[in-house]
Tab-separated table of C-alpha atoms in Angstrom:
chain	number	residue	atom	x	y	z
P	1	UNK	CA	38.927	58.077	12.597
P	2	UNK	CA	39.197	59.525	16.133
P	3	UNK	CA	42.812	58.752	17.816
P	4	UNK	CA	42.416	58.874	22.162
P	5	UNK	CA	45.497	59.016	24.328
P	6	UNK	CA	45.289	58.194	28.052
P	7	UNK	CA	44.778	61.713	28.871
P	8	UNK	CA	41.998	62.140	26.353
P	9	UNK	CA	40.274	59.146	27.904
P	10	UNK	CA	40.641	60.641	31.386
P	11	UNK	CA	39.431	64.075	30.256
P	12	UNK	CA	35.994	62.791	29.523
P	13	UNK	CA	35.457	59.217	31.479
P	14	UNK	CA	35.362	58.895	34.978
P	15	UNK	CA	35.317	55.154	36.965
P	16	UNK	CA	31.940	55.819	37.905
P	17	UNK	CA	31.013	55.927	34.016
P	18	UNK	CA	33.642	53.034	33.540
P	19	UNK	CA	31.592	50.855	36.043
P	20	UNK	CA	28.309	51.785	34.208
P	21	UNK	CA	29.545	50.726	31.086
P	22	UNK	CA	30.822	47.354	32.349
P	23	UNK	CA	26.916	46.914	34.111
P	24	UNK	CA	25.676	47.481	30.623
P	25	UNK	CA	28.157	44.977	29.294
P	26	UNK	CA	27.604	42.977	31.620
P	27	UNK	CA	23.767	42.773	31.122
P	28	UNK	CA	24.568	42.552	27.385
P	29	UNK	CA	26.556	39.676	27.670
P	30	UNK	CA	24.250	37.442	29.670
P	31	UNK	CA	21.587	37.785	27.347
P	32	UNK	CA	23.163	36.424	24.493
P	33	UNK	CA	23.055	39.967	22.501
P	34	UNK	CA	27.093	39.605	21.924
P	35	UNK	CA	29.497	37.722	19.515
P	36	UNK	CA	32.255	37.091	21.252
P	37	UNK	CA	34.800	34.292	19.156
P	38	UNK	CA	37.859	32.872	20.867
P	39	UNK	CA	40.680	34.771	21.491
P	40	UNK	CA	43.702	34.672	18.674
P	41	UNK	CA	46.919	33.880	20.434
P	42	UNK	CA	50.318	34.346	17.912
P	43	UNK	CA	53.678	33.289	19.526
P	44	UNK	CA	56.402	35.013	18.441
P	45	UNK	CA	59.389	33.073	19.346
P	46	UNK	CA	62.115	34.961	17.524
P	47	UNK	CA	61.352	38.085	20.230
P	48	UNK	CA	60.209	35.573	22.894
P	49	UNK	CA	56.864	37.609	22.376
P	50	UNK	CA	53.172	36.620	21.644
P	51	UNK	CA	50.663	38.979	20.480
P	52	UNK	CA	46.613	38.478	21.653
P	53	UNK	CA	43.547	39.656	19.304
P	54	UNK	CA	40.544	39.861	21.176
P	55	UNK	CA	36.963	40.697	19.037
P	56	UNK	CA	33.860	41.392	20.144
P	57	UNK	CA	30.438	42.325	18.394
P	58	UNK	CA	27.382	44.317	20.105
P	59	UNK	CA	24.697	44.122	18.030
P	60	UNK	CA	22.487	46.595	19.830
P	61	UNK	CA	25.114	49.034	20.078
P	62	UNK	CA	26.191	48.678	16.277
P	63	UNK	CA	30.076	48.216	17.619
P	64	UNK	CA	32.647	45.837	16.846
P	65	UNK	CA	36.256	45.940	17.821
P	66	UNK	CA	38.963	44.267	18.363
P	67	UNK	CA	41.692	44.423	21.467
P	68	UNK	CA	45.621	43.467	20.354
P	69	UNK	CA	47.652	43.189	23.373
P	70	UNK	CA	51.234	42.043	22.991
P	71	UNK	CA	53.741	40.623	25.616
P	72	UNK	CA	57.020	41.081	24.177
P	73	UNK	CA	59.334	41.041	27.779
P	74	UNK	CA	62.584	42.032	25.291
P	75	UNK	CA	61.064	45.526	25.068
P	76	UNK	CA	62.555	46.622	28.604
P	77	UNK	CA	65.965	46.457	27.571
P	78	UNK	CA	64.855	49.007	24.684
P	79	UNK	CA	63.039	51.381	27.022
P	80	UNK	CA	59.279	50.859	25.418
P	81	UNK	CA	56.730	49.216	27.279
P	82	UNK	CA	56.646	45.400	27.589
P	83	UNK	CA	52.900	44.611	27.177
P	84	UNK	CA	52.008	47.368	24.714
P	85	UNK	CA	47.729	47.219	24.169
P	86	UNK	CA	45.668	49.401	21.192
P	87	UNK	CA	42.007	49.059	21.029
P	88	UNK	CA	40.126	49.708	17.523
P	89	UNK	CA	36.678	50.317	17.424
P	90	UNK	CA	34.940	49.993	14.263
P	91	UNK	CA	31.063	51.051	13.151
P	92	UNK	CA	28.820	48.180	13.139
P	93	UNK	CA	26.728	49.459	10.172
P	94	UNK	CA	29.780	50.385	7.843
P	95	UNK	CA	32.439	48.341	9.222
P	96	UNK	CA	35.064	51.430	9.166
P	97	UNK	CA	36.968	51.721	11.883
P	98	UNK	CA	35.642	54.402	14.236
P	99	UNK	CA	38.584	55.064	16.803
P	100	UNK	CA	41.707	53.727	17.666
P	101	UNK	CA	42.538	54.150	21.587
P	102	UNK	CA	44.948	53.703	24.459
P	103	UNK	CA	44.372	49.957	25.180
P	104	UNK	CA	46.412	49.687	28.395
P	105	UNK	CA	44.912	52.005	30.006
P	106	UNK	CA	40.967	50.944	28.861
P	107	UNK	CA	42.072	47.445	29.600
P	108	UNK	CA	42.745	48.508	33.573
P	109	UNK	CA	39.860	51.370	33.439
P	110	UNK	CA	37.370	48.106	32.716
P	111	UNK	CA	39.135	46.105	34.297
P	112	UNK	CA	38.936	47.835	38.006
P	113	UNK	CA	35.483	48.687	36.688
P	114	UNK	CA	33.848	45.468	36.746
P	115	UNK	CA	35.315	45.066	39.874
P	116	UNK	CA	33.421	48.193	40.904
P	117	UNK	CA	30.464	47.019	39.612
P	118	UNK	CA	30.516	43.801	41.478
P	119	UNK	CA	31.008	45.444	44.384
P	120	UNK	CA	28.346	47.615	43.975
P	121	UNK	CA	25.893	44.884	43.449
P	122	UNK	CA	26.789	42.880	46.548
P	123	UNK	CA	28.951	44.345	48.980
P	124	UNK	CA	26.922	45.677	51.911
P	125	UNK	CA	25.548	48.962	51.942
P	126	UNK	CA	27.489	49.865	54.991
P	127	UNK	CA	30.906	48.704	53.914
P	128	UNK	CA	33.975	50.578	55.987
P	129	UNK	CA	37.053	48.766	55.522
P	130	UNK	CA	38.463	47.536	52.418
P	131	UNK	CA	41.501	45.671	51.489
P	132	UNK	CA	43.440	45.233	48.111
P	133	UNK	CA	46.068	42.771	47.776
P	134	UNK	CA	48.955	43.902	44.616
P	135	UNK	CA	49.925	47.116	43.844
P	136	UNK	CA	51.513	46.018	40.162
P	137	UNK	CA	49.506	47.680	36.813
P	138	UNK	CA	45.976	47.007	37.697
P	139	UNK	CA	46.026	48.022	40.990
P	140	UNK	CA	44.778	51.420	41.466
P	141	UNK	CA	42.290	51.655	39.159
P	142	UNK	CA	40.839	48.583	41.348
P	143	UNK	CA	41.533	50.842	44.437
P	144	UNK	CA	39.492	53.396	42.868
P	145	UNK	CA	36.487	51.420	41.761
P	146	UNK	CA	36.387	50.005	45.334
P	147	UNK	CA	36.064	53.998	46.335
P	148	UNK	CA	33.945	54.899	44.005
P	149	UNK	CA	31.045	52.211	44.736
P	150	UNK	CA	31.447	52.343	49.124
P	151	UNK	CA	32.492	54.887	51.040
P	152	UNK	CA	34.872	53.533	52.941
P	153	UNK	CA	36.592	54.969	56.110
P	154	UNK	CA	39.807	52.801	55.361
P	155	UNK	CA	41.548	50.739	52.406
P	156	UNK	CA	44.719	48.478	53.879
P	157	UNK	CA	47.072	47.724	50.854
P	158	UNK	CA	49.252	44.537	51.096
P	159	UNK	CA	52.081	43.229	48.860
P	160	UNK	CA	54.924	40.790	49.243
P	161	UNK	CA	56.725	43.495	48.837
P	162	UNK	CA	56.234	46.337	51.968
P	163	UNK	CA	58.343	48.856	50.085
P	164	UNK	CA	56.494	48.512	46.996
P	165	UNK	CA	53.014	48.392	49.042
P	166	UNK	CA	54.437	52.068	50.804
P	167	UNK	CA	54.826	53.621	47.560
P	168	UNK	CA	51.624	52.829	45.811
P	169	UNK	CA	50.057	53.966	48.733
P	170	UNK	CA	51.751	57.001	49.056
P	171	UNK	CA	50.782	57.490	45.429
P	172	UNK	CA	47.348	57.039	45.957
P	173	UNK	CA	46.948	59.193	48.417
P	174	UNK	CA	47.897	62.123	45.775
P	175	UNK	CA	45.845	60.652	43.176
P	176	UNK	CA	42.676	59.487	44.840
P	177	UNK	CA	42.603	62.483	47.509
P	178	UNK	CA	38.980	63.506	46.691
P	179	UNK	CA	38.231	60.822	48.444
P	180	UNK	CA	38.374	60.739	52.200
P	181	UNK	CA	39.394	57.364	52.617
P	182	UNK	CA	42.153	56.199	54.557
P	183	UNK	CA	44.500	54.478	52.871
P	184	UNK	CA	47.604	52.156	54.566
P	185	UNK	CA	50.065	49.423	53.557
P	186	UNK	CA	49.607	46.509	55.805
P	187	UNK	CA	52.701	43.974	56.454
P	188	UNK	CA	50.203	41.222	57.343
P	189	UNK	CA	47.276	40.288	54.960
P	190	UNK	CA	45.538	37.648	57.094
P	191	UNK	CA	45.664	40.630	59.961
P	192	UNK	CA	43.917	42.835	57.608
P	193	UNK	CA	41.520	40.543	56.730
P	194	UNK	CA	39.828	39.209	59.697
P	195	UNK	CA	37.196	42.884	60.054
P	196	UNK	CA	37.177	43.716	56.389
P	197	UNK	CA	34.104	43.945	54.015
P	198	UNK	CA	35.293	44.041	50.658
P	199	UNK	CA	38.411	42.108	50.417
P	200	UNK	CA	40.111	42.113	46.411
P	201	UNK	CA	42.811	40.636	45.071
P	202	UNK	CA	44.660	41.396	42.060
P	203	UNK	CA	47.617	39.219	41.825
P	204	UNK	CA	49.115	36.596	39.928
P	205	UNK	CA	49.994	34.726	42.320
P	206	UNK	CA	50.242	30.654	42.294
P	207	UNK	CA	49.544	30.168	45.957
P	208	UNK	CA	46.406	31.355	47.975
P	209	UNK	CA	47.040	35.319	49.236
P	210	UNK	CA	45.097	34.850	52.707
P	211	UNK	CA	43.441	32.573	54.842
P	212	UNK	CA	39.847	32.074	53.965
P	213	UNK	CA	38.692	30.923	56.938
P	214	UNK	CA	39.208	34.216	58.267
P	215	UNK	CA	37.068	36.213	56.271
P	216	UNK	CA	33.678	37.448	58.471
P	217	UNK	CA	30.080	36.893	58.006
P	218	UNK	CA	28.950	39.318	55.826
P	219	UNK	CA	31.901	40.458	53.733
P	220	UNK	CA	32.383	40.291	49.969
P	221	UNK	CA	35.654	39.228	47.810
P	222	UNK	CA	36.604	40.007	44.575
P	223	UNK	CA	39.071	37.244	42.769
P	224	UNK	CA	40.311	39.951	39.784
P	225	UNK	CA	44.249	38.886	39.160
P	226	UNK	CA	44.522	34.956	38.316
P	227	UNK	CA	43.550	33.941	34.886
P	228	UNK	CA	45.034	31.004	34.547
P	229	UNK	CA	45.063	27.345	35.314
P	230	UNK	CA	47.685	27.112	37.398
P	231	UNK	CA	47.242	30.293	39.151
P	232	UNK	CA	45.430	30.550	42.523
P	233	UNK	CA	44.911	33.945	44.340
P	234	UNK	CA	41.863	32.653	46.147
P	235	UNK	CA	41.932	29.362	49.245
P	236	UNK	CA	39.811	26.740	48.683
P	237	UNK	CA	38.429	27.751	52.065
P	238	UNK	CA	36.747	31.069	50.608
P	239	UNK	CA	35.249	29.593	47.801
P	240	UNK	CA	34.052	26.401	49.928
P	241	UNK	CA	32.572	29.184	52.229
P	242	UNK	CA	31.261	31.677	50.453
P	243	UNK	CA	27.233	31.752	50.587
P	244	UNK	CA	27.103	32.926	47.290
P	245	UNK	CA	29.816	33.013	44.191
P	246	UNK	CA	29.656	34.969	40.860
P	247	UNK	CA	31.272	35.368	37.508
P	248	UNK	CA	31.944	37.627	34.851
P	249	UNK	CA	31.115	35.046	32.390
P	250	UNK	CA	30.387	31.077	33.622
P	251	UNK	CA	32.188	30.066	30.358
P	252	UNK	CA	35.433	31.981	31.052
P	253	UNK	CA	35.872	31.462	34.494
P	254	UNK	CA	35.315	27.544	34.414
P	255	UNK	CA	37.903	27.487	31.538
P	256	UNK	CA	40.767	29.768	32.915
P	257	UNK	CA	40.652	30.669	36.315
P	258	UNK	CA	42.571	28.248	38.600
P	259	UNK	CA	40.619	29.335	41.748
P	260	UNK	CA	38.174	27.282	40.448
P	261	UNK	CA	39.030	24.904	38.299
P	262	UNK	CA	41.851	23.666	41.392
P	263	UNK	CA	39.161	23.132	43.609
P	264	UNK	CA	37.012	21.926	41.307
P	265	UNK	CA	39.615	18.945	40.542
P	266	UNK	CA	40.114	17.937	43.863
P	267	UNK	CA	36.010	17.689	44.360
P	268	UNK	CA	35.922	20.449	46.999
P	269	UNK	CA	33.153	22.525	45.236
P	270	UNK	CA	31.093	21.488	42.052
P	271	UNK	CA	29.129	24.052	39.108
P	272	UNK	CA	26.314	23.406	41.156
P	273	UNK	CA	27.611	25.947	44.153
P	274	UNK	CA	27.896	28.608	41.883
P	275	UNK	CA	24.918	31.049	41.522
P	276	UNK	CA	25.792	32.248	37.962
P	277	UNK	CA	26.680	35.502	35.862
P	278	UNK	CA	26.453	38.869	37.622
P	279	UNK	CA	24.896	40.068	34.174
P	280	UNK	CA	22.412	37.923	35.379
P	281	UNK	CA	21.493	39.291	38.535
P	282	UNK	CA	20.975	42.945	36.800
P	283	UNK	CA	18.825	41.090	34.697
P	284	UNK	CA	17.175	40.461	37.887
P	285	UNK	CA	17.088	36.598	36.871
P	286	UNK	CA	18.918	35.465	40.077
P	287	UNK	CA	19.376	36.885	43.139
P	288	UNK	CA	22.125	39.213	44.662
P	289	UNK	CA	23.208	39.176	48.074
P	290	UNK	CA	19.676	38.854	49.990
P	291	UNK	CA	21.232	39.423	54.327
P	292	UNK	CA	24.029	41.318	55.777
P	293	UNK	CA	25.952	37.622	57.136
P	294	UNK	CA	26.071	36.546	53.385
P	295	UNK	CA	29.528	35.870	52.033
P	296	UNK	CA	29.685	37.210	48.329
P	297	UNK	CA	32.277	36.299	45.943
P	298	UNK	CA	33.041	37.522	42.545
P	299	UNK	CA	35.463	36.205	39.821
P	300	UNK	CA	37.025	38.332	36.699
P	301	UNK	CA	38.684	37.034	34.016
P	302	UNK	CA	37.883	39.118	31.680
P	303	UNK	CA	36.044	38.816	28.516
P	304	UNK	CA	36.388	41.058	25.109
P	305	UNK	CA	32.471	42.747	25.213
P	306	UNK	CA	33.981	44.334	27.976
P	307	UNK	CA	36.324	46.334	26.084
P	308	UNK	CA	33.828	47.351	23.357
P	309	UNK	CA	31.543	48.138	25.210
P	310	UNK	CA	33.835	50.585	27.283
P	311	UNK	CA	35.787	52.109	24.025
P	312	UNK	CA	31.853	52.467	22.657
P	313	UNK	CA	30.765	54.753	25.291
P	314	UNK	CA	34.246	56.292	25.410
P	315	UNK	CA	34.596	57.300	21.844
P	316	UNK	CA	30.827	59.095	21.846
P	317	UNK	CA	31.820	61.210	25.055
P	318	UNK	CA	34.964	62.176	22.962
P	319	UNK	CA	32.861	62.800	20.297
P	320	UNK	CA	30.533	64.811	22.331
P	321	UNK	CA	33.057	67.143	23.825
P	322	UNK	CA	35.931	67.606	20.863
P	323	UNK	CA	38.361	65.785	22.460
P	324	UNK	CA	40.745	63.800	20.446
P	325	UNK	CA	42.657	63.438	16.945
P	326	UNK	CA	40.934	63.318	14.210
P	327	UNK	CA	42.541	61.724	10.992
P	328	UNK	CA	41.990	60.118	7.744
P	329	UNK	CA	43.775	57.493	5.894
């Protein structure tokens, strides 16, 4: 059984291979070639805590795994990490369990991935500015997909919070220097908004982050932080507008995502304005963006072939190149 860190992920997976293993995932998950069963959800009320199991199968890859991601908020005042995440991947011929990984960090390398990947797909070719809304966890690796697909001349980072926006950006500019983008925190989102071409959001916020109506012809959004109900990163406006809208999965989104299922209530859009999976499209079942004036949209919530998929690829470049623990029980 093969133990990966953080820093043993990092040594031999980049966002670029990230983003192709979310395509393949992607693909895999539109044609009905995964088992994915409903998330387990355990509350833990004694620690104010709840603890999330989330299995996948790949038949074609002979993978399973499962993702357990706990939110136990006590675990600040104890100095260890409130929403602690392990991913175990097991063989799908033997059943034994393969690896056990870092699943905080694979959850946000996947999770800016698919982003990536969706921006890839159908953001314009000739894409120069970008702009990314939050700057908590998930934040830069969705900075860094947005690099690693376009390259952009500038990225504008807003938060409600300037001082937090400064920092991250500050701290991106050491991390992501290889690339020579530009990147600034904005005080005004709308302002940043109005000549962008890939616009993402990764919040949780309850109340719409920007105007839509201010979006141009042409430029393509990514919805990536709410996942629930009641949250609502994305204006009615935007999705009303958009000339074409996409999902990770049809099934999650509809269930989870208020951006949606808001709208959706109050009869401002119907499942009939929404084109379908992007797994689709690199099926090459539906179309992708077809003219430079088309709004795109894309909305994540996430969905657990994501994560085996990932850790699958993953564990064989650890494999590959020696990197890792190795142990046996």
């Amino acid at each position: 059984m093969l133990i990966l860190t953080r820093e043993d992920i990092k040594k031999v997976f980049s966002m670029k291979d990230a983003i192709e293993a979310d395509k393949e995932a992607l693909r895999i998950y539109s044609e009905g070639k995964s088992v994915v069963p409903l998330r387990v959800n355990i509350d833990i009320p004694k620690e104010q805590g709840q603890s999330l199991f989330m299995p996948a199968y790949v038949e074609g890859l002979d993978a399973t795994g499962i993702k357990i991601v706990s939110v136990f908020p006590k675990n600040i005042e104890i100095g260890k990490p409130s929403v602690p995440a392990k991913m175990i991947l097991l063989d799908g011929k033997t059943g034994e369990v393969s690896a056990i990984m870092d699943g905080t960090y694979l959850t946000q390398l996947r999770t800016g991935a698919v982003q990536g990947a969706a921006t890839d797909i159908l953001a314009r070719k000739d894409a120069k500015i970008g702009v990314l809304f939050g700057t908590g966890g998930q934040a830069a690796t969705q900075l860094e997909a947005m690099l690693c697909v376009r390259e952009l001349e500038e990225v504008r980072v807003f938060d409600i919070n300037i001082k937090r926006a400064k920092e991250f950006v500050e701290e991106m500019k050491i991390n992501l220097a290889q690339y020579s983008t530009k990147i600034i925190a904005v005080e005004n989102g709308n302002e940043a908004i109005k000549d962008a071409d890939i616009i993402t959001t990764v919040t949780t916020s309850r109340r719409p982050v920007f105007d839509g109506s201010l979006v141009k012809k042409g430029a393509h959004v990514n919805g990536v932080g709410a996942y629930t109900p009641e949250m609502q990163e994305l204006d009615e406006l935007i999705i009303k507008n958009s000339d074409k809208i996409y999902f990770d999965t049809m099934e999650g989104v509809l269930a989870e995502a208020g951006d949606f299922i808001i709208p959706m209530k109050k009869g401002i859009v119907s499942k009939d304005d929404f084109q379908g999976e992007l797994g689709r499209v690199i099926l090459e079942e539906i179309p992708g963006r077809e003219n430079d004036q088309e709004i795109t949209l894309f909305k994540t919530v996430g969905v657990a072939v994501l994560d085996v998929v990932t850790a699958y690829r993953i564990y064989k470049k650890a494999v590959e190149n020696n990197i890792g623990s190795n142990i046996e029980i």
